[in-house]
Amino acid sequence: MSEKSRLDEIREELKKLDISPTIFARKEIHELPDILSADEKIVYLVEGRNKINNHHIILVATDRRLIFVDKEFMYGLKVEDFSYSKISSIQYETAFLLASIDIQVTDDIVEIDGVGKYHAELFCEKVRDFMSRPEESFQNKSEPTVLDQLEQLGRLKESGVLSEEEFLDQKKKLMDKL
């Protein structure tokens, strides 16, 4: 049995989220395996039109960031991604069947229209949920910094776990890393 491709995994994720992209989003969906990291999960996806150039685009909310993907035959690929902490507001406006989404990112407003009304509402809800989370929840737990390790060493010495000699030895090793 062959291993599933990242594109197949993405299609399955979309299916589980009850998202059925149209044929117009096919080019952008095919680019996602190269855009998303291996363990990045899609939270929601909408498609619509970029208000500036009227290109068909997809807007992808993941567990880490918000990504605009615009794949045009003549213009190549344009990918913009934004950390949730940089988004100051997201809103949608509905018309008869369609909606538009406006996202305020730092000093810029990104606009997408022609989004399905129901999808726009759900998308904004999901993004707001991530916007309200502390930034640490998006960052992978990385190695503690040298400063963190020094603080921990100090606590171990104070509590009697490390002798003065062991403390100084470990401290020297850490200081050499700086």
Tab-separated table of N, CA and C in Angstrom:
chain	number	residue	atom	x	y	z
A	1	MET	N	0.843	-1.186	0.000
A	1	MET	CA	0.000	0.000	0.000
A	1	MET	C	0.888	1.249	0.000
A	2	SER	N	0.601	2.178	-0.886
A	2	SER	CA	1.454	3.374	-0.982
A	2	SER	C	1.117	4.378	0.121
A	3	GLU	N	2.131	5.144	0.469
A	3	GLU	CA	1.956	6.149	1.507
A	3	GLU	C	1.140	7.298	0.932
A	4	LYS	N	0.281	7.867	1.765
A	4	LYS	CA	-0.553	8.969	1.315
A	4	LYS	C	0.284	10.206	1.049
A	5	SER	N	-0.024	10.883	-0.032
A	5	SER	CA	0.700	12.126	-0.321
A	5	SER	C	0.150	13.231	0.588
A	6	ARG	N	0.936	14.289	0.732
A	6	ARG	CA	0.497	15.428	1.561
A	6	ARG	C	-0.774	16.033	0.965
A	7	LEU	N	-0.885	16.046	-0.370
A	7	LEU	CA	-2.085	16.576	-1.014
A	7	LEU	C	-3.311	15.738	-0.638
A	8	ASP	N	-3.166	14.422	-0.592
A	8	ASP	CA	-4.272	13.549	-0.177
A	8	ASP	C	-4.668	13.833	1.272
A	9	GLU	N	-3.658	14.043	2.126
A	9	GLU	CA	-3.939	14.363	3.534
A	9	GLU	C	-4.718	15.673	3.637
A	10	ILE	N	-4.314	16.667	2.842
A	10	ILE	CA	-4.993	17.968	2.848
A	10	ILE	C	-6.433	17.809	2.379
A	11	ARG	N	-6.629	17.027	1.325
A	11	ARG	CA	-7.998	16.792	0.816
A	11	ARG	C	-8.867	16.119	1.885
A	12	GLU	N	-8.267	15.168	2.614
A	12	GLU	CA	-9.009	14.502	3.694
A	12	GLU	C	-9.356	15.481	4.813
A	13	GLU	N	-8.388	16.355	5.164
A	13	GLU	CA	-8.649	17.370	6.194
A	13	GLU	C	-9.833	18.233	5.786
A	14	LEU	N	-9.847	18.668	4.523
A	14	LEU	CA	-10.931	19.526	4.029
A	14	LEU	C	-12.262	18.786	4.069
A	15	LYS	N	-12.226	17.512	3.714
A	15	LYS	CA	-13.449	16.702	3.725
A	15	LYS	C	-14.006	16.594	5.156
A	16	LYS	N	-13.105	16.360	6.128
A	16	LYS	CA	-13.531	16.270	7.535
A	16	LYS	C	-14.129	17.585	8.020
A	17	LEU	N	-13.618	18.700	7.480
A	17	LEU	CA	-14.127	20.022	7.865
A	17	LEU	C	-15.380	20.388	7.066
A	18	ASP	N	-15.827	19.458	6.192
A	18	ASP	CA	-17.003	19.666	5.350
A	18	ASP	C	-16.799	20.849	4.398
A	19	ILE	N	-15.582	20.939	3.854
A	19	ILE	CA	-15.254	21.999	2.896
A	19	ILE	C	-15.054	21.340	1.535
A	20	SER	N	-15.835	21.786	0.553
A	20	SER	CA	-15.715	21.249	-0.804
A	20	SER	C	-15.310	22.375	-1.738
A	21	PRO	N	-14.013	22.559	-1.943
A	21	PRO	CA	-13.571	23.644	-2.821
A	21	PRO	C	-14.093	23.450	-4.241
A	22	THR	N	-14.324	24.554	-4.934
A	22	THR	CA	-14.792	24.483	-6.314
A	22	THR	C	-13.611	24.193	-7.236
A	23	ILE	N	-13.923	23.953	-8.483
A	23	ILE	CA	-12.885	23.685	-9.484
A	23	ILE	C	-11.946	24.883	-9.612
A	24	PHE	N	-12.453	26.092	-9.311
A	24	PHE	CA	-11.641	27.308	-9.431
A	24	PHE	C	-10.506	27.344	-8.407
A	25	ALA	N	-10.640	26.590	-7.320
A	25	ALA	CA	-9.616	26.595	-6.265
A	25	ALA	C	-8.583	25.490	-6.455
A	26	ARG	N	-8.748	24.692	-7.501
A	26	ARG	CA	-7.881	23.527	-7.694
A	26	ARG	C	-6.398	23.892	-7.733
A	27	LYS	N	-6.053	24.951	-8.471
A	27	LYS	CA	-4.636	25.350	-8.606
A	27	LYS	C	-4.041	25.699	-7.240
A	28	GLU	N	-4.804	26.439	-6.444
A	28	GLU	CA	-4.310	26.848	-5.122
A	28	GLU	C	-4.196	25.656	-4.176
A	29	ILE	N	-5.172	24.771	-4.205
A	29	ILE	CA	-5.148	23.576	-3.352
A	29	ILE	C	-3.902	22.737	-3.673
A	30	HIS	N	-3.568	22.632	-4.950
A	30	HIS	CA	-2.390	21.847	-5.357
A	30	HIS	C	-1.084	22.448	-4.842
A	31	GLU	N	-1.083	23.721	-4.512
A	31	GLU	CA	0.124	24.372	-3.992
A	31	GLU	C	0.286	24.163	-2.480
A	32	LEU	N	-0.789	23.827	-1.786
A	32	LEU	CA	-0.753	23.732	-0.322
A	32	LEU	C	0.307	22.787	0.245
A	33	PRO	N	0.577	21.622	-0.367
A	33	PRO	CA	1.619	20.763	0.209
A	33	PRO	C	2.974	21.459	0.327
A	34	ASP	N	3.260	22.392	-0.582
A	34	ASP	CA	4.530	23.120	-0.529
A	34	ASP	C	4.477	24.323	0.401
A	35	ILE	N	3.286	24.753	0.743
A	35	ILE	CA	3.124	25.953	1.580
A	35	ILE	C	3.018	25.582	3.058
A	36	LEU	N	2.244	24.543	3.338
A	36	LEU	CA	2.027	24.134	4.737
A	36	LEU	C	3.175	23.265	5.219
A	37	SER	N	3.514	23.387	6.497
A	37	SER	CA	4.510	22.474	7.039
A	37	SER	C	3.838	21.123	7.290
A	38	ALA	N	4.631	20.101	7.454
A	38	ALA	CA	4.111	18.730	7.524
A	38	ALA	C	3.077	18.527	8.626
A	39	ASP	N	3.258	19.187	9.777
A	39	ASP	CA	2.325	18.964	10.884
A	39	ASP	C	1.341	20.128	11.079
A	40	GLU	N	1.271	21.025	10.112
A	40	GLU	CA	0.342	22.163	10.195
A	40	GLU	C	-1.054	21.696	9.786
A	41	LYS	N	-2.041	22.024	10.579
A	41	LYS	CA	-3.410	21.572	10.330
A	41	LYS	C	-4.283	22.719	9.829
A	42	ILE	N	-5.108	22.423	8.846
A	42	ILE	CA	-6.063	23.413	8.345
A	42	ILE	C	-7.242	23.467	9.304
A	43	VAL	N	-7.598	24.675	9.694
A	43	VAL	CA	-8.734	24.881	10.587
A	43	VAL	C	-9.973	25.199	9.750
A	44	TYR	N	-9.778	26.016	8.722
A	44	TYR	CA	-10.870	26.330	7.801
A	44	TYR	C	-10.290	26.931	6.536
A	45	LEU	N	-11.048	26.883	5.453
A	45	LEU	CA	-10.596	27.410	4.178
A	45	LEU	C	-11.792	28.024	3.472
A	46	VAL	N	-11.585	29.204	2.907
A	46	VAL	CA	-12.623	29.812	2.069
A	46	VAL	C	-11.977	30.214	0.755
A	47	GLU	N	-12.815	30.333	-0.248
A	47	GLU	CA	-12.326	30.828	-1.528
A	47	GLU	C	-13.165	32.018	-1.943
A	48	GLY	N	-12.547	32.872	-2.723
A	48	GLY	CA	-13.243	34.060	-3.180
A	48	GLY	C	-12.382	34.793	-4.178
A	49	ARG	N	-12.602	36.099	-4.269
A	49	ARG	CA	-11.846	36.913	-5.214
A	49	ARG	C	-11.097	38.008	-4.472
A	50	ASN	N	-9.850	38.219	-4.879
A	50	ASN	CA	-9.056	39.305	-4.343
A	50	ASN	C	-9.672	40.600	-4.879
A	51	LYS	N	-10.058	41.519	-3.983
A	51	LYS	CA	-10.729	42.746	-4.423
A	51	LYS	C	-9.834	43.626	-5.283
A	52	ILE	N	-8.518	43.511	-5.117
A	52	ILE	CA	-7.604	44.379	-5.859
A	52	ILE	C	-7.477	43.962	-7.325
A	53	ASN	N	-7.181	42.684	-7.569
A	53	ASN	CA	-6.932	42.255	-8.951
A	53	ASN	C	-7.982	41.297	-9.500
A	54	ASN	N	-9.002	41.013	-8.703
A	54	ASN	CA	-10.110	40.136	-9.097
A	54	ASN	C	-9.680	38.700	-9.389
A	55	HIS	N	-8.499	38.277	-8.891
A	55	HIS	CA	-8.059	36.887	-9.048
A	55	HIS	C	-8.831	36.000	-8.080
A	56	HIS	N	-9.043	34.769	-8.479
A	56	HIS	CA	-9.634	33.776	-7.583
A	56	HIS	C	-8.548	33.362	-6.591
A	57	ILE	N	-8.842	33.391	-5.303
A	57	ILE	CA	-7.851	33.023	-4.279
A	57	ILE	C	-8.490	32.136	-3.220
A	58	ILE	N	-7.629	31.501	-2.443
A	58	ILE	CA	-8.126	30.816	-1.248
A	58	ILE	C	-7.488	31.480	-0.037
A	59	LEU	N	-8.207	31.445	1.038
A	59	LEU	CA	-7.765	31.982	2.311
A	59	LEU	C	-7.800	30.802	3.269
A	60	VAL	N	-6.641	30.449	3.828
A	60	VAL	CA	-6.530	29.255	4.656
A	60	VAL	C	-6.183	29.653	6.090
A	61	ALA	N	-7.006	29.223	7.029
A	61	ALA	CA	-6.683	29.402	8.442
A	61	ALA	C	-6.123	28.072	8.924
A	62	THR	N	-4.908	28.108	9.483
A	62	THR	CA	-4.326	26.881	10.023
A	62	THR	C	-4.209	27.040	11.530
A	63	ASP	N	-3.665	26.029	12.179
A	63	ASP	CA	-3.471	26.104	13.623
A	63	ASP	C	-2.315	27.038	13.977
A	64	ARG	N	-1.652	27.642	12.982
A	64	ARG	CA	-0.508	28.518	13.227
A	64	ARG	C	-0.623	29.908	12.637
A	65	ARG	N	-1.319	30.015	11.479
A	65	ARG	CA	-1.301	31.283	10.754
A	65	ARG	C	-2.455	31.368	9.769
A	66	LEU	N	-2.580	32.523	9.162
A	66	LEU	CA	-3.573	32.771	8.124
A	66	LEU	C	-2.809	32.931	6.815
A	67	ILE	N	-3.233	32.235	5.758
A	67	ILE	CA	-2.486	32.230	4.502
A	67	ILE	C	-3.405	32.566	3.321
A	68	PHE	N	-2.959	33.523	2.483
A	68	PHE	CA	-3.628	33.829	1.225
A	68	PHE	C	-2.847	33.131	0.132
A	69	VAL	N	-3.549	32.420	-0.741
A	69	VAL	CA	-2.879	31.738	-1.841
A	69	VAL	C	-3.553	32.162	-3.144
A	70	ASP	N	-2.759	32.723	-4.046
A	70	ASP	CA	-3.242	33.180	-5.342
A	70	ASP	C	-2.351	32.546	-6.405
A	71	LYS	N	-2.885	31.589	-7.144
A	71	LYS	CA	-2.112	30.900	-8.187
A	71	LYS	C	-2.776	31.234	-9.516
A	72	GLU	N	-2.105	32.078	-10.276
A	72	GLU	CA	-2.629	32.462	-11.576
A	72	GLU	C	-1.704	31.943	-12.658
A	73	PHE	N	-2.285	31.528	-13.735
A	73	PHE	CA	-1.533	30.952	-14.847
A	73	PHE	C	-0.428	31.894	-15.320
A	74	MET	N	-0.752	33.133	-15.558
A	74	MET	CA	0.218	34.078	-16.108
A	74	MET	C	1.102	34.721	-15.035
A	75	TYR	N	0.602	34.837	-13.821
A	75	TYR	CA	1.309	35.611	-12.804
A	75	TYR	C	2.087	34.754	-11.815
A	76	GLY	N	2.002	33.463	-11.949
A	76	GLY	CA	2.707	32.606	-11.007
A	76	GLY	C	1.950	32.468	-9.697
A	77	LEU	N	2.699	32.278	-8.633
A	77	LEU	CA	2.119	32.000	-7.322
A	77	LEU	C	2.411	33.152	-6.371
A	78	LYS	N	1.371	33.587	-5.670
A	78	LYS	CA	1.563	34.600	-4.636
A	78	LYS	C	1.018	34.023	-3.329
A	79	VAL	N	1.883	33.989	-2.319
A	79	VAL	CA	1.490	33.473	-1.010
A	79	VAL	C	1.808	34.545	0.020
A	80	GLU	N	0.827	34.889	0.824
A	80	GLU	CA	1.050	35.813	1.934
A	80	GLU	C	0.569	35.110	3.181
A	81	ASP	N	1.366	35.148	4.241
A	81	ASP	CA	0.875	34.557	5.474
A	81	ASP	C	1.041	35.540	6.615
A	82	PHE	N	0.131	35.430	7.568
A	82	PHE	CA	0.085	36.360	8.689
A	82	PHE	C	-0.060	35.591	9.987
A	83	SER	N	0.725	35.986	10.959
A	83	SER	CA	0.611	35.405	12.284
A	83	SER	C	-0.685	35.947	12.895
A	84	TYR	N	-1.390	35.132	13.653
A	84	TYR	CA	-2.647	35.583	14.271
A	84	TYR	C	-2.415	36.788	15.176
A	85	SER	N	-1.232	36.890	15.757
A	85	SER	CA	-0.956	38.004	16.661
A	85	SER	C	-0.853	39.338	15.909
A	86	LYS	N	-0.644	39.287	14.595
A	86	LYS	CA	-0.533	40.511	13.786
A	86	LYS	C	-1.889	40.975	13.249
A	87	ILE	N	-2.914	40.157	13.414
A	87	ILE	CA	-4.245	40.510	12.904
A	87	ILE	C	-4.984	41.281	13.991
A	88	SER	N	-5.354	42.527	13.669
A	88	SER	CA	-6.051	43.314	14.686
A	88	SER	C	-7.564	43.162	14.587
A	89	SER	N	-8.082	42.880	13.391
A	89	SER	CA	-9.512	42.626	13.292
A	89	SER	C	-9.829	41.827	12.037
A	90	ILE	N	-10.940	41.123	12.100
A	90	ILE	CA	-11.455	40.403	10.929
A	90	ILE	C	-12.962	40.588	10.958
A	91	GLN	N	-13.518	40.949	9.818
A	91	GLN	CA	-14.965	41.127	9.764
A	91	GLN	C	-15.491	40.672	8.419
A	92	TYR	N	-16.765	40.404	8.397
A	92	TYR	CA	-17.387	40.016	7.134
A	92	TYR	C	-18.649	40.826	6.951
A	93	GLU	N	-19.002	41.002	5.696
A	93	GLU	CA	-20.208	41.724	5.332
A	93	GLU	C	-20.951	40.843	4.357
A	94	THR	N	-22.242	40.653	4.593
A	94	THR	CA	-22.980	39.757	3.708
A	94	THR	C	-23.895	40.538	2.777
A	95	ALA	N	-24.048	39.991	1.585
A	95	ALA	CA	-25.015	40.506	0.623
A	95	ALA	C	-26.048	39.391	0.461
A	96	PHE	N	-26.659	39.265	-0.682
A	96	PHE	CA	-27.714	38.271	-0.873
A	96	PHE	C	-27.240	36.850	-0.573
A	97	LEU	N	-26.324	36.326	-1.358
A	97	LEU	CA	-25.813	34.966	-1.124
A	97	LEU	C	-24.336	34.953	-0.767
A	98	LEU	N	-23.654	36.045	-1.094
A	98	LEU	CA	-22.212	36.078	-0.913
A	98	LEU	C	-21.812	37.071	0.175
A	99	ALA	N	-20.544	36.985	0.538
A	99	ALA	CA	-20.030	37.871	1.590
A	99	ALA	C	-18.639	38.339	1.198
A	100	SER	N	-18.180	39.359	1.904
A	100	SER	CA	-16.792	39.784	1.751
A	100	SER	C	-16.154	39.726	3.133
A	101	ILE	N	-14.855	39.486	3.158
A	101	ILE	CA	-14.107	39.419	4.415
A	101	ILE	C	-13.019	40.482	4.361
A	102	ASP	N	-12.936	41.293	5.395
A	102	ASP	CA	-11.872	42.292	5.521
A	102	ASP	C	-11.033	41.931	6.734
A	103	ILE	N	-9.722	41.878	6.522
A	103	ILE	CA	-8.805	41.516	7.603
A	103	ILE	C	-7.803	42.650	7.781
A	104	GLN	N	-7.771	43.208	8.975
A	104	GLN	CA	-6.817	44.271	9.290
A	104	GLN	C	-5.553	43.615	9.829
A	105	VAL	N	-4.451	43.758	9.070
A	105	VAL	CA	-3.177	43.182	9.468
A	105	VAL	C	-2.172	44.320	9.571
A	106	THR	N	-1.705	44.597	10.775
A	106	THR	CA	-0.790	45.703	11.032
A	106	THR	C	-1.328	46.963	10.355
A	107	ASP	N	-0.657	47.488	9.307
A	107	ASP	CA	-1.124	48.719	8.658
A	107	ASP	C	-1.864	48.459	7.357
A	108	ASP	N	-2.221	47.233	7.100
A	108	ASP	CA	-2.796	46.859	5.819
A	108	ASP	C	-4.167	46.225	6.013
A	109	ILE	N	-5.041	46.408	5.023
A	109	ILE	CA	-6.332	45.712	5.053
A	109	ILE	C	-6.351	44.771	3.858
A	110	VAL	N	-6.613	43.515	4.116
A	110	VAL	CA	-6.699	42.523	3.058
A	110	VAL	C	-8.182	42.235	2.854
A	111	GLU	N	-8.622	42.327	1.603
A	111	GLU	CA	-10.039	42.149	1.315
A	111	GLU	C	-10.246	41.011	0.329
A	112	ILE	N	-11.241	40.217	0.611
A	112	ILE	CA	-11.612	39.129	-0.291
A	112	ILE	C	-13.139	39.139	-0.389
A	113	ASP	N	-13.656	39.070	-1.612
A	113	ASP	CA	-15.113	39.024	-1.743
A	113	ASP	C	-15.536	37.810	-2.553
A	114	GLY	N	-16.837	37.656	-2.708
A	114	GLY	CA	-17.350	36.498	-3.427
A	114	GLY	C	-17.261	35.224	-2.609
A	115	VAL	N	-17.233	35.364	-1.293
A	115	VAL	CA	-17.158	34.208	-0.394
A	115	VAL	C	-18.583	33.792	-0.040
A	116	GLY	N	-18.821	32.506	0.040
A	116	GLY	CA	-20.145	32.040	0.471
A	116	GLY	C	-20.474	32.608	1.845
A	117	LYS	N	-21.718	33.061	2.029
A	117	LYS	CA	-22.130	33.740	3.259
A	117	LYS	C	-21.864	32.896	4.511
A	118	TYR	N	-22.289	31.651	4.486
A	118	TYR	CA	-22.118	30.755	5.626
A	118	TYR	C	-20.637	30.533	5.912
A	119	HIS	N	-19.857	30.336	4.852
A	119	HIS	CA	-18.415	30.066	5.008
A	119	HIS	C	-17.677	31.273	5.579
A	120	ALA	N	-18.067	32.468	5.146
A	120	ALA	CA	-17.411	33.689	5.639
A	120	ALA	C	-17.613	33.825	7.141
A	121	GLU	N	-18.835	33.575	7.588
A	121	GLU	CA	-19.156	33.684	9.015
A	121	GLU	C	-18.346	32.677	9.826
A	122	LEU	N	-18.334	31.435	9.377
A	122	LEU	CA	-17.613	30.375	10.076
A	122	LEU	C	-16.107	30.637	10.074
A	123	PHE	N	-15.587	31.089	8.937
A	123	PHE	CA	-14.163	31.379	8.817
A	123	PHE	C	-13.755	32.462	9.815
A	124	CYS	N	-14.516	33.546	9.857
A	124	CYS	CA	-14.196	34.647	10.772
A	124	CYS	C	-14.248	34.188	12.226
A	125	GLU	N	-15.222	33.343	12.536
A	125	GLU	CA	-15.343	32.795	13.891
A	125	GLU	C	-14.087	32.009	14.273
A	126	LYS	N	-13.634	31.142	13.369
A	126	LYS	CA	-12.452	30.311	13.639
A	126	LYS	C	-11.202	31.177	13.800
A	127	VAL	N	-11.037	32.188	12.932
A	127	VAL	CA	-9.869	33.059	13.013
A	127	VAL	C	-9.898	33.854	14.321
A	128	ARG	N	-11.072	34.363	14.697
A	128	ARG	CA	-11.189	35.119	15.965
A	128	ARG	C	-10.796	34.251	17.155
A	129	ASP	N	-11.139	32.974	17.082
A	129	ASP	CA	-10.766	32.055	18.150
A	129	ASP	C	-9.249	32.011	18.301
A	130	PHE	N	-8.525	31.914	17.182
A	130	PHE	CA	-7.061	31.885	17.238
A	130	PHE	C	-6.488	33.247	17.626
A	131	MET	N	-7.141	34.330	17.204
A	131	MET	CA	-6.658	35.674	17.552
A	131	MET	C	-6.706	35.888	19.060
A	132	SER	N	-7.664	35.247	19.719
A	132	SER	CA	-7.839	35.453	21.156
A	132	SER	C	-6.891	34.613	22.008
A	133	ARG	N	-6.174	33.694	21.382
A	133	ARG	CA	-5.244	32.834	22.126
A	133	ARG	C	-3.927	33.549	22.361
A	134	PRO	N	-3.264	33.225	23.455
A	134	PRO	CA	-1.934	33.818	23.667
A	134	PRO	C	-0.968	33.323	22.586
A	135	GLU	N	-0.015	34.161	22.230
A	135	GLU	CA	0.900	33.842	21.128
A	135	GLU	C	1.695	32.567	21.376
A	136	GLU	N	1.985	32.249	22.623
A	136	GLU	CA	2.793	31.056	22.921
A	136	GLU	C	2.152	29.792	22.382
A	137	SER	N	0.811	29.779	22.264
A	137	SER	CA	0.154	28.539	21.835
A	137	SER	C	0.437	28.227	20.372
A	138	PHE	N	0.951	29.198	19.582
A	138	PHE	CA	1.257	28.932	18.182
A	138	PHE	C	2.702	28.514	17.989
A	139	GLN	N	3.528	28.788	18.987
A	139	GLN	CA	4.949	28.509	18.826
A	139	GLN	C	5.242	27.091	19.301
A	140	ASN	N	6.056	26.422	18.526
A	140	ASN	CA	6.466	25.084	18.945
A	140	ASN	C	7.315	25.224	20.198
A	141	LYS	N	7.176	24.284	21.065
A	141	LYS	CA	7.995	24.320	22.276
A	141	LYS	C	9.432	24.093	21.839
A	142	SER	N	10.229	25.128	21.969
A	142	SER	CA	11.610	25.026	21.514
A	142	SER	C	12.524	24.734	22.700
A	143	GLU	N	13.764	24.552	22.371
A	143	GLU	CA	14.765	24.317	23.399
A	143	GLU	C	14.824	25.524	24.338
A	144	PRO	N	15.008	25.287	25.641
A	144	PRO	CA	15.138	26.431	26.549
A	144	PRO	C	16.402	27.222	26.195
A	145	THR	N	16.328	28.531	26.356
A	145	THR	CA	17.490	29.365	26.052
A	145	THR	C	18.564	29.135	27.117
A	146	VAL	N	19.767	29.638	26.828
A	146	VAL	CA	20.867	29.518	27.789
A	146	VAL	C	20.465	30.212	29.096
A	147	LEU	N	19.803	31.365	28.972
A	147	LEU	CA	19.352	32.089	30.163
A	147	LEU	C	18.380	31.236	30.989
A	148	ASP	N	17.448	30.571	30.308
A	148	ASP	CA	16.505	29.679	31.008
A	148	ASP	C	17.261	28.566	31.733
A	149	GLN	N	18.262	28.011	31.052
A	149	GLN	CA	19.036	26.918	31.648
A	149	GLN	C	19.842	27.405	32.852
A	150	LEU	N	20.378	28.629	32.756
A	150	LEU	CA	21.123	29.201	33.892
A	150	LEU	C	20.205	29.406	35.096
A	151	GLU	N	18.999	29.919	34.825
A	151	GLU	CA	18.028	30.110	35.915
A	151	GLU	C	17.686	28.783	36.574
A	152	GLN	N	17.506	27.766	35.749
A	152	GLN	CA	17.185	26.447	36.280
A	152	GLN	C	18.347	25.906	37.119
A	153	LEU	N	19.571	26.112	36.645
A	153	LEU	CA	20.740	25.681	37.411
A	153	LEU	C	20.770	26.358	38.778
A	154	GLY	N	20.484	27.668	38.789
A	154	GLY	CA	20.461	28.425	40.045
A	154	GLY	C	19.448	27.846	41.017
A	155	ARG	N	18.284	27.503	40.506
A	155	ARG	CA	17.245	26.917	41.368
A	155	ARG	C	17.687	25.554	41.908
A	156	LEU	N	18.345	24.751	41.051
A	156	LEU	CA	18.818	23.434	41.480
A	156	LEU	C	19.884	23.569	42.576
A	157	LYS	N	20.734	24.587	42.439
A	157	LYS	CA	21.769	24.815	43.453
A	157	LYS	C	21.118	25.266	44.774
A	158	GLU	N	20.182	26.221	44.667
A	158	GLU	CA	19.491	26.736	45.866
A	158	GLU	C	18.763	25.635	46.617
A	159	SER	N	18.149	24.727	45.863
A	159	SER	CA	17.385	23.660	46.516
A	159	SER	C	18.268	22.512	47.004
A	160	GLY	N	19.580	22.620	46.742
A	160	GLY	CA	20.498	21.611	47.256
A	160	GLY	C	20.693	20.414	46.346
A	161	VAL	N	20.092	20.427	45.162
A	161	VAL	CA	20.240	19.308	44.233
A	161	VAL	C	21.654	19.298	43.663
A	162	LEU	N	22.201	20.493	43.391
A	162	LEU	CA	23.572	20.603	42.872
A	162	LEU	C	24.486	21.202	43.939
A	163	SER	N	25.695	20.673	44.009
A	163	SER	CA	26.702	21.262	44.908
A	163	SER	C	27.250	22.527	44.229
A	164	GLU	N	27.982	23.344	44.990
A	164	GLU	CA	28.599	24.561	44.431
A	164	GLU	C	29.497	24.196	43.247
A	165	GLU	N	30.269	23.121	43.414
A	165	GLU	CA	31.210	22.692	42.371
A	165	GLU	C	30.463	22.262	41.104
A	166	GLU	N	29.401	21.443	41.269
A	166	GLU	CA	28.610	20.996	40.111
A	166	GLU	C	27.961	22.198	39.413
A	167	PHE	N	27.439	23.116	40.229
A	167	PHE	CA	26.803	24.318	39.703
A	167	PHE	C	27.786	25.116	38.839
A	168	LEU	N	28.987	25.367	39.380
A	168	LEU	CA	29.991	26.155	38.662
A	168	LEU	C	30.434	25.460	37.371
A	169	ASP	N	30.560	24.125	37.433
A	169	ASP	CA	30.955	23.346	36.268
A	169	ASP	C	29.908	23.477	35.145
A	170	GLN	N	28.629	23.284	35.498
A	170	GLN	CA	27.535	23.376	34.519
A	170	GLN	C	27.377	24.810	34.003
A	171	LYS	N	27.546	25.778	34.914
A	171	LYS	CA	27.421	27.187	34.531
A	171	LYS	C	28.492	27.537	33.495
A	172	LYS	N	29.713	27.049	33.701
A	172	LYS	CA	30.807	27.324	32.768
A	172	LYS	C	30.467	26.756	31.383
A	173	LYS	N	29.922	25.531	31.343
A	173	LYS	CA	29.560	24.901	30.070
A	173	LYS	C	28.512	25.747	29.326
A	174	LEU	N	27.533	26.241	30.090
A	174	LEU	CA	26.489	27.071	29.475
A	174	LEU	C	27.052	28.401	28.986
A	175	MET	N	27.920	28.995	29.781
A	175	MET	CA	28.506	30.302	29.415
A	175	MET	C	29.366	30.165	28.151
A	176	ASP	N	29.975	28.999	27.968
A	176	ASP	CA	30.782	28.776	26.775
A	176	ASP	C	29.933	28.743	25.499
A	177	LYS	N	28.646	28.423	25.664
A	177	LYS	CA	27.730	28.377	24.507
A	177	LYS	C	27.386	29.778	24.005
A	178	LEU	N	27.507	30.760	24.899
A	178	LEU	CA	27.132	32.126	24.512
A	178	LEU	C	28.122	32.752	23.558
